[in-house]
C-alpha atoms as an extended CHARMM CRD file, in Angstrom:
* protein
*
       148  EXT
         1         1  UNK       CA             -4.9490000000       18.2570000000       59.2750000000  PROA      1               0.0000000000
         2         2  UNK       CA             -1.3340000000       17.4160000000       60.0270000000  PROA      2               0.0000000000
         3         3  UNK       CA             -0.3980000000       15.8410000000       63.3740000000  PROA      3               0.0000000000
         4         4  UNK       CA              3.0660000000       14.9100000000       64.6230000000  PROA      4               0.0000000000
         5         5  UNK       CA              3.2580000000       11.2570000000       65.6080000000  PROA      5               0.0000000000
         6         6  UNK       CA              5.9130000000       11.3900000000       68.3100000000  PROA      6               0.0000000000
         7         7  UNK       CA              5.7740000000       14.9160000000       69.7110000000  PROA      7               0.0000000000
         8         8  UNK       CA              3.2500000000       17.6630000000       70.3560000000  PROA      8               0.0000000000
         9         9  UNK       CA              1.5610000000       19.5290000000       67.5130000000  PROA      9               0.0000000000
        10        10  UNK       CA              2.7030000000       22.2660000000       67.0090000000  PROA      10              0.0000000000
        11        11  UNK       CA              6.2410000000       21.5350000000       68.0740000000  PROA      11              0.0000000000
        12        12  UNK       CA              7.3140000000       23.4840000000       71.1240000000  PROA      12              0.0000000000
        13        13  UNK       CA             10.4040000000       25.6040000000       71.0650000000  PROA      13              0.0000000000
        14        14  UNK       CA             13.2860000000       24.6210000000       73.2750000000  PROA      14              0.0000000000
        15        15  UNK       CA             14.5850000000       27.4560000000       75.4440000000  PROA      15              0.0000000000
        16        16  UNK       CA             18.0920000000       28.6720000000       74.6130000000  PROA      16              0.0000000000
        17        17  UNK       CA             19.3690000000       27.8220000000       78.1080000000  PROA      17              0.0000000000
        18        18  UNK       CA             18.1660000000       24.2170000000       77.7460000000  PROA      18              0.0000000000
        19        19  UNK       CA             19.9260000000       23.8980000000       74.3760000000  PROA      19              0.0000000000
        20        20  UNK       CA             23.1850000000       25.2250000000       75.8510000000  PROA      20              0.0000000000
        21        21  UNK       CA             22.9000000000       22.8500000000       78.8330000000  PROA      21              0.0000000000
        22        22  UNK       CA             22.2610000000       19.9150000000       76.5020000000  PROA      22              0.0000000000
        23        23  UNK       CA             25.3180000000       20.7810000000       74.3990000000  PROA      23              0.0000000000
        24        24  UNK       CA             27.5280000000       21.1630000000       77.4970000000  PROA      24              0.0000000000
        25        25  UNK       CA             26.3500000000       17.8080000000       78.9150000000  PROA      25              0.0000000000
        26        26  UNK       CA             26.8530000000       16.1250000000       75.5590000000  PROA      26              0.0000000000
        27        27  UNK       CA             30.4250000000       17.4330000000       75.2580000000  PROA      27              0.0000000000
        28        28  UNK       CA             31.1370000000       16.4640000000       78.8890000000  PROA      28              0.0000000000
        29        29  UNK       CA             29.9480000000       12.8620000000       78.5130000000  PROA      29              0.0000000000
        30        30  UNK       CA             31.6200000000       12.4920000000       75.1260000000  PROA      30              0.0000000000
        31        31  UNK       CA             34.9060000000       13.6280000000       76.6660000000  PROA      31              0.0000000000
        32        32  UNK       CA             34.5140000000       11.2100000000       79.5950000000  PROA      32              0.0000000000
        33        33  UNK       CA             33.7900000000        8.3270000000       77.1990000000  PROA      33              0.0000000000
        34        34  UNK       CA             36.7450000000        9.2880000000       74.9820000000  PROA      34              0.0000000000
        35        35  UNK       CA             39.1290000000        9.3610000000       77.9690000000  PROA      35              0.0000000000
        36        36  UNK       CA             37.8030000000        6.0410000000       79.2330000000  PROA      36              0.0000000000
        37        37  UNK       CA             38.3070000000        4.4680000000       75.8090000000  PROA      37              0.0000000000
        38        38  UNK       CA             41.8590000000        5.8530000000       75.5530000000  PROA      38              0.0000000000
        39        39  UNK       CA             42.7350000000        4.3590000000       78.9520000000  PROA      39              0.0000000000
        40        40  UNK       CA             41.2100000000        1.0140000000       77.9670000000  PROA      40              0.0000000000
        41        41  UNK       CA             42.9640000000        1.0710000000       74.5820000000  PROA      41              0.0000000000
        42        42  UNK       CA             46.3480000000        1.6760000000       76.2420000000  PROA      42              0.0000000000
        43        43  UNK       CA             45.9050000000       -1.4600000000       78.3240000000  PROA      43              0.0000000000
        44        44  UNK       CA             44.2240000000       -3.6350000000       75.6750000000  PROA      44              0.0000000000
        45        45  UNK       CA             43.6190000000       -2.3480000000       72.1500000000  PROA      45              0.0000000000
        46        46  UNK       CA             40.9570000000       -4.9080000000       71.2240000000  PROA      46              0.0000000000
        47        47  UNK       CA             38.9170000000       -4.3070000000       74.3800000000  PROA      47              0.0000000000
        48        48  UNK       CA             39.1870000000       -0.5280000000       73.9150000000  PROA      48              0.0000000000
        49        49  UNK       CA             37.9470000000       -0.8430000000       70.3450000000  PROA      49              0.0000000000
        50        50  UNK       CA             35.0550000000       -3.0770000000       71.4560000000  PROA      50              0.0000000000
        51        51  UNK       CA             33.9500000000       -0.5430000000       74.0940000000  PROA      51              0.0000000000
        52        52  UNK       CA             34.3010000000        2.2960000000       71.5690000000  PROA      52              0.0000000000
        53        53  UNK       CA             32.2190000000        0.4750000000       68.9510000000  PROA      53              0.0000000000
        54        54  UNK       CA             29.4930000000       -0.3440000000       71.4710000000  PROA      54              0.0000000000
        55        55  UNK       CA             29.2530000000        3.1880000000       72.8880000000  PROA      55              0.0000000000
        56        56  UNK       CA             29.4110000000        4.8040000000       69.4500000000  PROA      56              0.0000000000
        57        57  UNK       CA             26.6350000000        2.5270000000       68.1480000000  PROA      57              0.0000000000
        58        58  UNK       CA             24.3700000000        3.3730000000       71.0900000000  PROA      58              0.0000000000
        59        59  UNK       CA             25.1280000000        7.0880000000       70.8220000000  PROA      59              0.0000000000
        60        60  UNK       CA             24.5850000000        7.1750000000       67.0570000000  PROA      60              0.0000000000
        61        61  UNK       CA             21.4050000000        5.0690000000       67.3130000000  PROA      61              0.0000000000
        62        62  UNK       CA             19.8820000000        7.4250000000       69.8670000000  PROA      62              0.0000000000
        63        63  UNK       CA             20.6560000000       10.4740000000       67.7320000000  PROA      63              0.0000000000
        64        64  UNK       CA             19.1530000000        8.8230000000       64.6410000000  PROA      64              0.0000000000
        65        65  UNK       CA             15.9770000000        7.8220000000       66.4920000000  PROA      65              0.0000000000
        66        66  UNK       CA             15.4930000000       11.2980000000       67.9780000000  PROA      66              0.0000000000
        67        67  UNK       CA             16.0360000000       12.9480000000       64.5920000000  PROA      67              0.0000000000
        68        68  UNK       CA             13.5610000000       10.6260000000       62.8920000000  PROA      68              0.0000000000
        69        69  UNK       CA             10.9290000000       11.0340000000       65.6170000000  PROA      69              0.0000000000
        70        70  UNK       CA             10.9230000000       14.7930000000       65.0860000000  PROA      70              0.0000000000
        71        71  UNK       CA             10.1430000000       14.3740000000       61.3870000000  PROA      71              0.0000000000
        72        72  UNK       CA              7.3370000000       11.7290000000       61.5130000000  PROA      72              0.0000000000
        73        73  UNK       CA              3.7690000000       12.9160000000       60.9800000000  PROA      73              0.0000000000
        74        74  UNK       CA              0.2980000000       11.8700000000       59.8830000000  PROA      74              0.0000000000
        75        75  UNK       CA             -1.8700000000       13.9270000000       57.5880000000  PROA      75              0.0000000000
        76        76  UNK       CA             -5.6150000000       13.3980000000       57.7670000000  PROA      76              0.0000000000
        77        77  UNK       CA             -7.6600000000       14.2560000000       54.6930000000  PROA      77              0.0000000000
        78        78  UNK       CA            -11.3730000000       13.3630000000       54.9490000000  PROA      78              0.0000000000
        79        79  UNK       CA            -11.4350000000        9.5550000000       55.4000000000  PROA      79              0.0000000000
        80        80  UNK       CA             -7.7880000000        8.9420000000       54.5260000000  PROA      80              0.0000000000
        81        81  UNK       CA             -4.7420000000        9.0480000000       56.7860000000  PROA      81              0.0000000000
        82        82  UNK       CA             -1.3650000000        9.5780000000       55.1080000000  PROA      82              0.0000000000
        83        83  UNK       CA              1.3930000000        8.4190000000       57.4290000000  PROA      83              0.0000000000
        84        84  UNK       CA              5.0030000000        9.4640000000       56.8930000000  PROA      84              0.0000000000
        85        85  UNK       CA              7.5290000000        7.7800000000       59.1610000000  PROA      85              0.0000000000
        86        86  UNK       CA             11.3260000000        7.7610000000       59.0560000000  PROA      86              0.0000000000
        87        87  UNK       CA             12.9350000000        4.5700000000       60.3240000000  PROA      87              0.0000000000
        88        88  UNK       CA             16.7120000000        5.1330000000       59.9990000000  PROA      88              0.0000000000
        89        89  UNK       CA             16.5600000000        8.0750000000       57.5690000000  PROA      89              0.0000000000
        90        90  UNK       CA             14.4500000000        6.1890000000       55.0390000000  PROA      90              0.0000000000
        91        91  UNK       CA             11.0840000000        7.7780000000       54.3770000000  PROA      91              0.0000000000
        92        92  UNK       CA              8.2740000000        5.2490000000       54.7080000000  PROA      92              0.0000000000
        93        93  UNK       CA              4.8140000000        6.2850000000       53.5850000000  PROA      93              0.0000000000
        94        94  UNK       CA              1.6000000000        4.4710000000       54.3070000000  PROA      94              0.0000000000
        95        95  UNK       CA             -2.0210000000        5.2090000000       53.4450000000  PROA      95              0.0000000000
        96        96  UNK       CA             -4.7650000000        4.0200000000       55.8020000000  PROA      96              0.0000000000
        97        97  UNK       CA             -8.4770000000        4.5420000000       55.4740000000  PROA      97              0.0000000000
        98        98  UNK       CA            -10.3500000000        5.5570000000       58.6030000000  PROA      98              0.0000000000
        99        99  UNK       CA            -12.8540000000        2.8030000000       57.7740000000  PROA      99              0.0000000000
       100       100  UNK       CA            -10.0630000000        0.2300000000       58.1800000000  PROA      100             0.0000000000
       101       101  UNK       CA             -9.5010000000        1.2160000000       61.8190000000  PROA      101             0.0000000000
       102       102  UNK       CA            -11.5200000000       -1.1400000000       63.9790000000  PROA      102             0.0000000000
       103       103  UNK       CA            -10.0950000000       -0.3440000000       67.4040000000  PROA      103             0.0000000000
       104       104  UNK       CA             -7.4550000000        1.7410000000       69.1040000000  PROA      104             0.0000000000
       105       105  UNK       CA             -5.5460000000        0.1690000000       71.9880000000  PROA      105             0.0000000000
       106       106  UNK       CA             -3.4370000000        1.9850000000       74.5480000000  PROA      106             0.0000000000
       107       107  UNK       CA             -0.1070000000        0.4230000000       75.4350000000  PROA      107             0.0000000000
       108       108  UNK       CA              2.3840000000        1.2800000000       78.1410000000  PROA      108             0.0000000000
       109       109  UNK       CA              5.5240000000        3.0540000000       77.0270000000  PROA      109             0.0000000000
       110       110  UNK       CA              7.7490000000        0.9930000000       79.3030000000  PROA      110             0.0000000000
       111       111  UNK       CA              9.9990000000        3.4230000000       81.1400000000  PROA      111             0.0000000000
       112       112  UNK       CA              8.7560000000        6.4000000000       79.1160000000  PROA      112             0.0000000000
       113       113  UNK       CA              6.1200000000        8.5810000000       80.7690000000  PROA      113             0.0000000000
       114       114  UNK       CA              4.0010000000        8.3990000000       77.6190000000  PROA      114             0.0000000000
       115       115  UNK       CA              2.1720000000        5.3830000000       76.3780000000  PROA      115             0.0000000000
       116       116  UNK       CA              1.3670000000        4.8160000000       72.7710000000  PROA      116             0.0000000000
       117       117  UNK       CA             -1.7160000000        4.1090000000       70.6810000000  PROA      117             0.0000000000
       118       118  UNK       CA             -1.9320000000        1.0410000000       68.4520000000  PROA      118             0.0000000000
       119       119  UNK       CA             -4.4310000000        1.2920000000       65.6050000000  PROA      119             0.0000000000
       120       120  UNK       CA             -5.7930000000       -2.1460000000       64.5960000000  PROA      120             0.0000000000
       121       121  UNK       CA             -7.9940000000       -3.4340000000       61.7780000000  PROA      121             0.0000000000
       122       122  UNK       CA            -10.7740000000       -6.0800000000       61.7260000000  PROA      122             0.0000000000
       123       123  UNK       CA             -8.2590000000       -8.9710000000       61.7460000000  PROA      123             0.0000000000
       124       124  UNK       CA             -6.5410000000       -7.4470000000       64.7990000000  PROA      124             0.0000000000
       125       125  UNK       CA             -3.4500000000       -6.5840000000       62.7210000000  PROA      125             0.0000000000
       126       126  UNK       CA             -1.5610000000       -3.4150000000       63.5740000000  PROA      126             0.0000000000
       127       127  UNK       CA             -2.0380000000       -0.6390000000       61.0110000000  PROA      127             0.0000000000
       128       128  UNK       CA              0.2490000000        1.8960000000       62.6960000000  PROA      128             0.0000000000
       129       129  UNK       CA              1.4330000000        3.1610000000       66.0920000000  PROA      129             0.0000000000
       130       130  UNK       CA              1.8710000000        6.6270000000       67.5230000000  PROA      130             0.0000000000
       131       131  UNK       CA              2.5520000000        8.1850000000       70.9170000000  PROA      131             0.0000000000
       132       132  UNK       CA             -0.4750000000        8.8870000000       73.0670000000  PROA      132             0.0000000000
       133       133  UNK       CA             -0.5130000000       12.6400000000       72.5390000000  PROA      133             0.0000000000
       134       134  UNK       CA             -3.4980000000       14.8010000000       73.5660000000  PROA      134             0.0000000000
       135       135  UNK       CA             -4.0270000000       16.0920000000       70.0160000000  PROA      135             0.0000000000
       136       136  UNK       CA             -4.2010000000       12.6130000000       68.5030000000  PROA      136             0.0000000000
       137       137  UNK       CA             -6.3820000000       11.2640000000       71.3090000000  PROA      137             0.0000000000
       138       138  UNK       CA             -8.8040000000       14.1920000000       71.0110000000  PROA      138             0.0000000000
       139       139  UNK       CA             -9.0030000000       13.9350000000       67.2340000000  PROA      139             0.0000000000
       140       140  UNK       CA             -9.8400000000       10.2220000000       67.1640000000  PROA      140             0.0000000000
       141       141  UNK       CA            -12.2370000000       10.3170000000       70.1290000000  PROA      141             0.0000000000
       142       142  UNK       CA            -14.0310000000       13.1500000000       68.3330000000  PROA      142             0.0000000000
       143       143  UNK       CA            -14.5120000000       10.7300000000       65.4230000000  PROA      143             0.0000000000
       144       144  UNK       CA            -16.1500000000        8.2680000000       67.8200000000  PROA      144             0.0000000000
       145       145  UNK       CA            -13.3110000000        5.8110000000       68.4460000000  PROA      145             0.0000000000
       146       146  UNK       CA            -12.9810000000        4.3800000000       71.9250000000  PROA      146             0.0000000000
       147       147  UNK       CA             -9.4350000000        3.9810000000       73.2120000000  PROA      147             0.0000000000
       148       148  UNK       CA             -9.1410000000        0.8550000000       75.3430000000  PROA      148             0.0000000000
């Protein structure tokens, strides 16, 4: 069984109107930032470049994280969990046995509406983390794990 780690399984489709609105907002804010940077660069080139580098890094980092979250998944085959995660475009694979999982802890997601699940072994070391999605919660509670 294949489960997405950071979004619902199966992935929902985004309505066309929402995609268009997202593109329009993205172009609008990018234009505002570009104009702000041009005005700052006219007054002080170094400060304008610093603001540009900071905003571009944040913008690029968010896009990279969102892209990688959409691709991460776990595949469960009998007693083995094959985890494929993508931190910064690099594929990272991990194999965990279900027998290694001692407890599953729920953690707050900070400002996100979702929390996340932390899977720990006997020594209380973190094996892996995933969002607290209904599919993942149901699958592991069906196996008899208690989420605390």
